[in-house]
mmCIF file of C-alpha atoms in Angstrom:
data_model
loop_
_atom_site.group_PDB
_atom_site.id
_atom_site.type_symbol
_atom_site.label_atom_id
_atom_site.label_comp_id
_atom_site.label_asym_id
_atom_site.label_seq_id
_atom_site.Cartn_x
_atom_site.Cartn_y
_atom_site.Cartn_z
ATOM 1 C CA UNK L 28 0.000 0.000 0.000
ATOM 2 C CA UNK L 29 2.843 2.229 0.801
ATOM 3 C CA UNK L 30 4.438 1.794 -3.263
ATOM 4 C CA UNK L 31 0.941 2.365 -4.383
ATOM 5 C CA UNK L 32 0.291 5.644 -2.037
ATOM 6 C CA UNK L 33 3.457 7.078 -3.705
ATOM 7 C CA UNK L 34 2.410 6.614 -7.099
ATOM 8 C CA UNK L 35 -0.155 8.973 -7.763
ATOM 9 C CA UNK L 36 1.984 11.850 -6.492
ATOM 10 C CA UNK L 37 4.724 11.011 -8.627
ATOM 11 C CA UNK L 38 2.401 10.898 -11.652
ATOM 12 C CA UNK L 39 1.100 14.170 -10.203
ATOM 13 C CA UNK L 40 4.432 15.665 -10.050
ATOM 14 C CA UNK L 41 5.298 14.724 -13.566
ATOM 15 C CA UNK L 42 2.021 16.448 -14.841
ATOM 16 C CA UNK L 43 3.237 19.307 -13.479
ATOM 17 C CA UNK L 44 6.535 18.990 -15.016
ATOM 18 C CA UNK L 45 5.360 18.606 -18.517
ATOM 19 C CA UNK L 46 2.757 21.323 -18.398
ATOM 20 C CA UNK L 47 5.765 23.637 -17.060
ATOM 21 C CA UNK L 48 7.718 21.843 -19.917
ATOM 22 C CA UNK L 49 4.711 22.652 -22.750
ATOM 23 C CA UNK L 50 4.653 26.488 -21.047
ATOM 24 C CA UNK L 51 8.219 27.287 -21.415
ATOM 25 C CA UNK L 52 8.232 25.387 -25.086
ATOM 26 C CA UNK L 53 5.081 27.559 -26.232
ATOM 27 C CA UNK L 54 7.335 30.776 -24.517
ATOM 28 C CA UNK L 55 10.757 30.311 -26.847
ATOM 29 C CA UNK L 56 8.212 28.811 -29.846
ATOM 30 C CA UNK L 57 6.505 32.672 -29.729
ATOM 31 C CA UNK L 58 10.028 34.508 -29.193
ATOM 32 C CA UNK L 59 11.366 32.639 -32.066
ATOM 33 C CA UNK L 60 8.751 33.078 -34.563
ATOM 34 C CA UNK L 61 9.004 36.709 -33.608
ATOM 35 C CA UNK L 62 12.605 36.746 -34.033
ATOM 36 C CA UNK L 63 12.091 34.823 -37.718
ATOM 37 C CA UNK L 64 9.314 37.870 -38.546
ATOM 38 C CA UNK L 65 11.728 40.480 -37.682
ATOM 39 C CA UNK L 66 14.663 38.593 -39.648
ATOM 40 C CA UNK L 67 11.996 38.412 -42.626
ATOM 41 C CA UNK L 68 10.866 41.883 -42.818
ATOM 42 C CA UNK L 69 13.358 44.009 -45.286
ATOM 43 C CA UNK L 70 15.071 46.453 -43.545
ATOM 44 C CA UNK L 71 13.871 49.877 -43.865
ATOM 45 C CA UNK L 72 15.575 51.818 -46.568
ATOM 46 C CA UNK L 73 18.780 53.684 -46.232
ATOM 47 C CA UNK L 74 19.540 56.142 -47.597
ATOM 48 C CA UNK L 75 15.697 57.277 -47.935
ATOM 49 C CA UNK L 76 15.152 57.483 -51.606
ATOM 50 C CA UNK L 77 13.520 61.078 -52.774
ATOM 51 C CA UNK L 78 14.179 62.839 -49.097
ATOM 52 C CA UNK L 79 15.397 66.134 -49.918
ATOM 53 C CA UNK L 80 15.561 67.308 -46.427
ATOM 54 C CA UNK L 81 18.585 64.809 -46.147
ATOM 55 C CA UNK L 82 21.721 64.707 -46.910
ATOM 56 C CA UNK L 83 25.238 63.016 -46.285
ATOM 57 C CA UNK L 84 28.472 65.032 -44.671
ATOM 58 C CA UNK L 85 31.372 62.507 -45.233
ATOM 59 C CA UNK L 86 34.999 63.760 -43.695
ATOM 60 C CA UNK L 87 37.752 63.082 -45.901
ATOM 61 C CA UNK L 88 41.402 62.090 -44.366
ATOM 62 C CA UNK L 89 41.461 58.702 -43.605
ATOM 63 C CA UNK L 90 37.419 57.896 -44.693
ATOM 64 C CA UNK L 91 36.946 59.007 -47.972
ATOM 65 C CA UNK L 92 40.973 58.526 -49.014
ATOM 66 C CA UNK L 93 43.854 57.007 -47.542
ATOM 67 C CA UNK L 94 45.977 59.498 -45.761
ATOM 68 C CA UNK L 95 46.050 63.402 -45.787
ATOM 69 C CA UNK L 96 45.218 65.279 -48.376
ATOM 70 C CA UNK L 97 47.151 68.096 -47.172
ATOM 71 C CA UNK L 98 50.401 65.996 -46.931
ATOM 72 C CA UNK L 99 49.803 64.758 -50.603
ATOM 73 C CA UNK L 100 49.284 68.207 -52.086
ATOM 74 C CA UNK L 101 52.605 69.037 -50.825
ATOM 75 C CA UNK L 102 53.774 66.411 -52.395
ATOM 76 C CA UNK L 103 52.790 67.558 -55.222
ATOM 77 C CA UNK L 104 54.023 70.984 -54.660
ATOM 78 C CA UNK L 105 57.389 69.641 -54.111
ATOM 79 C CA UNK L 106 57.695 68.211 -57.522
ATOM 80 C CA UNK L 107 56.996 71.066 -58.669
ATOM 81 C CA UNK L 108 59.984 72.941 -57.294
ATOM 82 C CA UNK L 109 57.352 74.929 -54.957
ATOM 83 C CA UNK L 110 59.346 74.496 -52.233
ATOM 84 C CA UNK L 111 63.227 72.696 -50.936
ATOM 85 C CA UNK L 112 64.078 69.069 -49.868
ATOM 86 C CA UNK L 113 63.713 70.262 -46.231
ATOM 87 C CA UNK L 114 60.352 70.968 -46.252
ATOM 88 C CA UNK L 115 59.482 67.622 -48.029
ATOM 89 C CA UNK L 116 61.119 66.000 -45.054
ATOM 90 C CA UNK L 117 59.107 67.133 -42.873
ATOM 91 C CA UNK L 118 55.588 66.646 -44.854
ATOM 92 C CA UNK L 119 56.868 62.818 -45.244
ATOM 93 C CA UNK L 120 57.766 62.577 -41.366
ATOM 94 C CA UNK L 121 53.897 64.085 -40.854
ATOM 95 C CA UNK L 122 52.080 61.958 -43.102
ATOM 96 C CA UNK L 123 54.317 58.645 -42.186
ATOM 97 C CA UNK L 124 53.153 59.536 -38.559
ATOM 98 C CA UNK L 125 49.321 59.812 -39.387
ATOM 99 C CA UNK L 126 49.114 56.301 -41.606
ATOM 100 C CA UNK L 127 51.052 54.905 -38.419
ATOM 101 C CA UNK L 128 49.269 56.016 -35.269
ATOM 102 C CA UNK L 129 46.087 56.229 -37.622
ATOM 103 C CA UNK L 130 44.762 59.548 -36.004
ATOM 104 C CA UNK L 131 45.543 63.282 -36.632
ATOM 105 C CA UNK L 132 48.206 64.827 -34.337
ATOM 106 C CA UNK L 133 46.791 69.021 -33.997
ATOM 107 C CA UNK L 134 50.185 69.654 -33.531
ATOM 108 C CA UNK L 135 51.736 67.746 -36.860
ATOM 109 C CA UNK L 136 48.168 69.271 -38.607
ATOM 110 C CA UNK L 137 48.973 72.392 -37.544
ATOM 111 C CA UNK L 138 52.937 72.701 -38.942
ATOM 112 C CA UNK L 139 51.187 71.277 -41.967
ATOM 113 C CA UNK L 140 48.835 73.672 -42.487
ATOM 114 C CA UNK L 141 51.337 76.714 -41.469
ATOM 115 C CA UNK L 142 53.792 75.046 -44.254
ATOM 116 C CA UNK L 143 51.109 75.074 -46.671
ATOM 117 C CA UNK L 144 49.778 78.517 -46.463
ATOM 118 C CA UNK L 145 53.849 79.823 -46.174
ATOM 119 C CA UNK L 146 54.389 77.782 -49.624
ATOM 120 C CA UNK L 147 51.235 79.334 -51.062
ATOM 121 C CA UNK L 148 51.598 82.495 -50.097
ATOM 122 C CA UNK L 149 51.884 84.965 -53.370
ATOM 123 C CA UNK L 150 50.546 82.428 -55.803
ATOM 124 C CA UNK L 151 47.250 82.511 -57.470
ATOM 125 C CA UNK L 152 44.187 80.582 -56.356
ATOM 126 C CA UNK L 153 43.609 79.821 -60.200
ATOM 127 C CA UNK L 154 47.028 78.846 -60.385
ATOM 128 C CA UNK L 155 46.529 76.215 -57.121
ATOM 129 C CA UNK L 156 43.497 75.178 -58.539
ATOM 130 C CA UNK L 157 45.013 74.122 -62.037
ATOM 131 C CA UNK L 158 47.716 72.551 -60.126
ATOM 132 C CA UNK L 159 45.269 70.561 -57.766
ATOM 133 C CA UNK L 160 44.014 69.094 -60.440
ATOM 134 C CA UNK L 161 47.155 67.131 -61.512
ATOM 135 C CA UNK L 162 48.100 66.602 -57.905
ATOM 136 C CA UNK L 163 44.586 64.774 -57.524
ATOM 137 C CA UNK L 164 45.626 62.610 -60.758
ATOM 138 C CA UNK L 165 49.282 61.950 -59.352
ATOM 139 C CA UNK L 166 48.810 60.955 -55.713
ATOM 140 C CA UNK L 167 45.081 60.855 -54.652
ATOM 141 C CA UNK L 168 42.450 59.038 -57.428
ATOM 142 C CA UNK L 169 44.308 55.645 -56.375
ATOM 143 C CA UNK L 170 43.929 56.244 -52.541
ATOM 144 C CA UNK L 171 40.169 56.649 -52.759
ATOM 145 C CA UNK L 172 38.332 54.060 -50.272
ATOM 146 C CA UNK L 173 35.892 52.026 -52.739
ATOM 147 C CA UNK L 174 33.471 51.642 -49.816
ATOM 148 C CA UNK L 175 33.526 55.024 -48.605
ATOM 149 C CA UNK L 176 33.107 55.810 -52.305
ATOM 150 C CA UNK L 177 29.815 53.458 -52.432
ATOM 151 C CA UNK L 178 28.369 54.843 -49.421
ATOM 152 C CA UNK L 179 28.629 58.275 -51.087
ATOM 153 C CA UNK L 180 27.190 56.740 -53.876
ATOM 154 C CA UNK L 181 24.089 55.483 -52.463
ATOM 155 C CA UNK L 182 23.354 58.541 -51.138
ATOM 156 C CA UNK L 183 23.533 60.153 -54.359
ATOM 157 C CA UNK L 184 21.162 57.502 -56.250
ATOM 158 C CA UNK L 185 19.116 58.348 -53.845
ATOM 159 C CA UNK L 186 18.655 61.556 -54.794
ATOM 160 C CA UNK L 187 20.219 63.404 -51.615
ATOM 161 C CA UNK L 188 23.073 65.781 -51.352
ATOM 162 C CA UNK L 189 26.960 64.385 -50.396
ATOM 163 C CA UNK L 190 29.705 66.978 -49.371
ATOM 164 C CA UNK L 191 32.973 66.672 -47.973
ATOM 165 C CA UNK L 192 33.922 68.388 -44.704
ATOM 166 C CA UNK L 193 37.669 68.635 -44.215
ATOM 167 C CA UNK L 194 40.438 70.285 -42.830
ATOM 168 C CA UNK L 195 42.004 70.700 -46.032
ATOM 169 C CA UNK L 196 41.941 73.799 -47.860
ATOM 170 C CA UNK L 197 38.469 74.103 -49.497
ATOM 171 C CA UNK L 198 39.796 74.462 -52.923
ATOM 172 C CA UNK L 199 41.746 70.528 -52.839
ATOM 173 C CA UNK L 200 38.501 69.737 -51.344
ATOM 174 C CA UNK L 201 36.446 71.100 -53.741
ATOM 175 C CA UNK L 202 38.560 69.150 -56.856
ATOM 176 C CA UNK L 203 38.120 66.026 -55.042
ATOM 177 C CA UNK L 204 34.019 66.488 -54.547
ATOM 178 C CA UNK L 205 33.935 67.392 -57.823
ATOM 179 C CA UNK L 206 36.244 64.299 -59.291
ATOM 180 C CA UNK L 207 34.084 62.004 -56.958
ATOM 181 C CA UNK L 208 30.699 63.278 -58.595
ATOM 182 C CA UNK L 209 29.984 64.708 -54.977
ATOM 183 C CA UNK L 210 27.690 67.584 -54.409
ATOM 184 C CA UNK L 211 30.650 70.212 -53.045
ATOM 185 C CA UNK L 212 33.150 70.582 -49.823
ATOM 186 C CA UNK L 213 33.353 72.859 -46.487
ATOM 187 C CA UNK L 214 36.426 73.046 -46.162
ATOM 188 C CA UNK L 215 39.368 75.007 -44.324
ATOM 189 C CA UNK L 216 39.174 79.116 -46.203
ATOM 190 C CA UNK L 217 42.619 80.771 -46.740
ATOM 191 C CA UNK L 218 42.476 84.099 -46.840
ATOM 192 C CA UNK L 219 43.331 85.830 -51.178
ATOM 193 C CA UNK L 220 42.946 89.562 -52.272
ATOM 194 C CA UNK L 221 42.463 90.098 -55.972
ATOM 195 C CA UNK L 222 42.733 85.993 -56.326
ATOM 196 C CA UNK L 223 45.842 86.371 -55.005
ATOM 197 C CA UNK L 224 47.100 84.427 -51.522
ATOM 198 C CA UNK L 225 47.895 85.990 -48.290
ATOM 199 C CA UNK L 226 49.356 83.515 -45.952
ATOM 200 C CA UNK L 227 46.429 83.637 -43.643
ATOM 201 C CA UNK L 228 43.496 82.319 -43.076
ATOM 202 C CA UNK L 229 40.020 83.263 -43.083
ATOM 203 C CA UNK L 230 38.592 82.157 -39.274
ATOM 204 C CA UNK L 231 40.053 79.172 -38.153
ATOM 205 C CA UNK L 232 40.976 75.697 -39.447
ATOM 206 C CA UNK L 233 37.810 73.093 -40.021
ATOM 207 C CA UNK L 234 38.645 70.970 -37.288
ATOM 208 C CA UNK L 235 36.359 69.481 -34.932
ATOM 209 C CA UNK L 236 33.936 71.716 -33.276
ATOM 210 C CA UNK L 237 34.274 74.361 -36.344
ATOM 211 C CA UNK L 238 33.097 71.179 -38.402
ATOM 212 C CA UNK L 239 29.574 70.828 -36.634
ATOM 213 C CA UNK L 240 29.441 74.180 -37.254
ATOM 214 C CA UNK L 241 29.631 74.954 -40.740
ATOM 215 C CA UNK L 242 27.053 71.024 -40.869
ATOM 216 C CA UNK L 243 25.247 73.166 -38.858
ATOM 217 C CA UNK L 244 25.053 76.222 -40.747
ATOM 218 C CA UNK L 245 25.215 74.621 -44.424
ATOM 219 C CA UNK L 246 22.069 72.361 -43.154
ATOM 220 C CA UNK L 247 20.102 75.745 -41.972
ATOM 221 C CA UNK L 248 20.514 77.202 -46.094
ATOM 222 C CA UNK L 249 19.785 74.102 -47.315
ATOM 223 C CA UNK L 250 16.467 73.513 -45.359
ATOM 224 C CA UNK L 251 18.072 70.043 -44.260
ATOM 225 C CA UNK L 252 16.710 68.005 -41.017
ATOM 226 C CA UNK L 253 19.909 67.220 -39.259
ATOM 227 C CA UNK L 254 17.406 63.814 -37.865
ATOM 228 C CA UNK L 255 17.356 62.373 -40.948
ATOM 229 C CA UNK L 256 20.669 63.151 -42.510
ATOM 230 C CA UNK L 257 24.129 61.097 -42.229
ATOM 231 C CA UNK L 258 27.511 61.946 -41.442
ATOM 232 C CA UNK L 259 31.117 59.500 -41.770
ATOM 233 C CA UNK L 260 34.627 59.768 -40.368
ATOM 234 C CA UNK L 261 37.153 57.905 -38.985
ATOM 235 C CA UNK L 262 38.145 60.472 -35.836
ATOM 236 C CA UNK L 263 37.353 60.764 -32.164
ATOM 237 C CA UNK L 264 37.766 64.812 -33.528
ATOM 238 C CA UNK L 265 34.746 64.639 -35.479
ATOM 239 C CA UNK L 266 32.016 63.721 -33.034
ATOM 240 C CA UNK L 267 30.632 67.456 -32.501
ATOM 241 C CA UNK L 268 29.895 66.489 -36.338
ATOM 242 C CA UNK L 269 28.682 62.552 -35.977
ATOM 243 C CA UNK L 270 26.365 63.510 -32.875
ATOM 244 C CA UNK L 271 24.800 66.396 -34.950
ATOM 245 C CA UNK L 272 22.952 64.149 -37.621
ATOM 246 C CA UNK L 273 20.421 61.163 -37.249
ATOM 247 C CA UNK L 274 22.897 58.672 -38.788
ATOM 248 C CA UNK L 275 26.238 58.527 -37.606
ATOM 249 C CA UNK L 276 28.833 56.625 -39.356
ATOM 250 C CA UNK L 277 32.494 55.540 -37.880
ATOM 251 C CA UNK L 278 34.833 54.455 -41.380
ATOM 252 C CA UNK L 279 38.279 52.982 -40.504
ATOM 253 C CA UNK L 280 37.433 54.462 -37.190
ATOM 254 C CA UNK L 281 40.436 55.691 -34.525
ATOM 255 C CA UNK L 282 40.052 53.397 -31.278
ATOM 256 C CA UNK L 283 38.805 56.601 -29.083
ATOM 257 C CA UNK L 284 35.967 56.734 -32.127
ATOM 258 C CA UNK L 285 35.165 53.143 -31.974
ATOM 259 C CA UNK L 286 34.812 52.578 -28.154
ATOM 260 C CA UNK L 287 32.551 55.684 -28.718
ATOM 261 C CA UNK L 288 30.599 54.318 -31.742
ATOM 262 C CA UNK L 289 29.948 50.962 -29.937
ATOM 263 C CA UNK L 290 28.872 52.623 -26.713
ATOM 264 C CA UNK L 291 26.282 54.303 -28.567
ATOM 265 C CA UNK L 292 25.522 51.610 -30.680
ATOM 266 C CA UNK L 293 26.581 53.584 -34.104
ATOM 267 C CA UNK L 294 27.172 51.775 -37.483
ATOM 268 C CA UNK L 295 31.025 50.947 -37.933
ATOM 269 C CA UNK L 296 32.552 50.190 -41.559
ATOM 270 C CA UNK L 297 36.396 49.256 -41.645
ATOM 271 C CA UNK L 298 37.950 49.166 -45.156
ATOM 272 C CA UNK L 299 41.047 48.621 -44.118
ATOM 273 C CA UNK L 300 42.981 44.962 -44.824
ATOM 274 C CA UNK L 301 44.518 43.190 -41.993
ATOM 275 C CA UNK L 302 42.227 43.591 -38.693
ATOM 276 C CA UNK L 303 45.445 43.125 -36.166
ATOM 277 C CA UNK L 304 47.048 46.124 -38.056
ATOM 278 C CA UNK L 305 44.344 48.043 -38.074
ATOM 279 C CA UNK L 306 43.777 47.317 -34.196
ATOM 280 C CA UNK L 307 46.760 49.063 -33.208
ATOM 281 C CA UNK L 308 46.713 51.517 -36.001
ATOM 282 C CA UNK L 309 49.100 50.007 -38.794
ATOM 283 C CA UNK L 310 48.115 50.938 -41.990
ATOM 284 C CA UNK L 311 48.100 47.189 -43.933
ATOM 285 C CA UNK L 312 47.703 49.072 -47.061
ATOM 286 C CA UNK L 313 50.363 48.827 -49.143
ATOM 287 C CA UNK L 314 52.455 51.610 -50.289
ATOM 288 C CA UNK L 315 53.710 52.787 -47.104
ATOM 289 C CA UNK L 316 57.326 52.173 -48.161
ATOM 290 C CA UNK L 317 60.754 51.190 -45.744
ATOM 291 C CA UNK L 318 60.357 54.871 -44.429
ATOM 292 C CA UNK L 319 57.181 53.743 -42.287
ATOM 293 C CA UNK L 320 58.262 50.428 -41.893
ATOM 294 C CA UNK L 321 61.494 51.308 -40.225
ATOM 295 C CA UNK L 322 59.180 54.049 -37.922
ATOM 296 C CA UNK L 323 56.854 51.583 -37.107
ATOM 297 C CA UNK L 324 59.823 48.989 -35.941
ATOM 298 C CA UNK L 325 61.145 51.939 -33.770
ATOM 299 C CA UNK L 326 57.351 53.189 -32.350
ATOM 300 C CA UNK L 327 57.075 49.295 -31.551
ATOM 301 C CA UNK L 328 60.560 48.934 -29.813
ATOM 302 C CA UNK L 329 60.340 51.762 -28.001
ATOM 303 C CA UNK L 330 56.701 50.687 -26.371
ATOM 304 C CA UNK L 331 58.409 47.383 -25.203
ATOM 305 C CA UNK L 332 61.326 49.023 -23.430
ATOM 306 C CA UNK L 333 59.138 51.407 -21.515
#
């Protein structure tokens, strides 16, 4: 009598454990077929096609093209007997440093920018301008990222206006908008009387804060709504720009800009080749010649001895 006593319980406990069972099967059965719905359903277009109140600001060292564009206009310059071997030193040292470290130095963008508008200084802008042209040709068409360049793209198919915003002087800027089939660049003003360079500059350099800014301003004459329009770089220096607009964008991002992109759950695109180079800010690309290699041996060195 005692074995039989304990049966029904038993059978009662193992009702129980099946219904529990069927419960929590019926649970994950609705979560999944949710899950499959939401997998299913398209994803809703990107860019919007027809929205003329958006548009896309793309930065351009290091997200549209490889390297600085400032650096490779001096280059440029140089072979064209604008200025000595000296100075081409140092714009080699500068742009060996940014591919390397894989973020812009204000102090190395600064001596670039004073050793631009010194080198310029007395020339024409139409002169520049002609000469910008052939500089693009020579050292930056090849260095254009093809992913950037197809993010860009997609904007334009979809019927919405793409500039660049850069640090570099607005009129490389504007060549390489206008090579790219862009819309037009904000870009860093120097200063010309009677088309003619001063040395100075007009304001400030577009860097960082001064970038939201003229977003800011360009979006207000355009009738834009910041919500619904896009903006791409790879620097921590451009987030005043990236938190302006509805779609932020981190390309080859800078590791200050990627913790920052991930903490906020922003999209991240890396079109660079070799992830463990890219995680410590190696260019993989090649290109970079014995010059950086040898740098990078010594910046490596030098970390494991300290």
């Amino acid at each position: 009598m005692a074995a039989l006593g304990w049966l029904p319980p038993r059978r009662r406990s193992a009702t129980a454990r099946s219904v529990l069972a069927g419960e929590a099967a019926a649970e994950a059965a609705r979560k999944t077929s949710r899950q499959l719905q939401l997998l299913a359903e398209p994803e809703a277009e990107f860019p919007v096609r027809g929205d003329v109140r958006a548009a896309a600001f793309f930065d351009l060292d290091n997200t549209v093209m490889q390297g600085a564009a400032l650096f490779h206009f001096g280059r440029g310059l140089y072979k064209r007997k604008f200025f000595q071997r000296r100075e081409l030193a140092r714009f080699a040292w500068q742009q060996t440093w940014f591919r390397l470290a894989g973020v812009e130095d204000p102090e190395h963008m600064q001596d670039a920018r004073e050793s631009a508008l010194s080198i310029v200084r007395g020339h024409r802008v139409s002169e520049l301008m002609t000469i910008g042209e052939e500089i693009y040709d020579e050292y930056m068409a090849d260095r254009i990222w093809p992913g950037t360049r197809a993010l860009a793209q997609a904007h334009l198919d979809a019927g919405q206006k793409v500039w660049l915003v850069t640090a570099a002087p607005v009129e490389t800027a504007t060549i390489i908008a206008r090579r790219l089939g862009l819309t037009g660049a904000l870009g860093t003003v120097a200063e010309s009387v009677d088309g003619v360079y001063t040395g100075r500059l007009v304001g400030e350099p577009l860097h960082g804060p001064a970038k939201a800014e003229a977003v800011r301003a360009l979006a207000s004459k355009e009738g834009l709504d910041l919500e619904r329009c896009a903006a791409y770089s790879d620097s921590h220096n451009d987030i005043p720009m990236l938190s302006l607009v509805g779609h932020p964008y981190a390309i080859n991002p800078d590791a200050q800009l990627r913790r920052y992109a991930r903490e906020r759950e922003w999209r991240l695109r890396d079109y660079r080749t070799g992830r463990k180079a890219a995680k410590v800010g190696i260019p993989a690309a090649a290109g970079v010649g014995a010059l950086a290699g040898g740098t990078a041996a010594a910046v490596a060195l030098h970390r494991r001895r300290r």
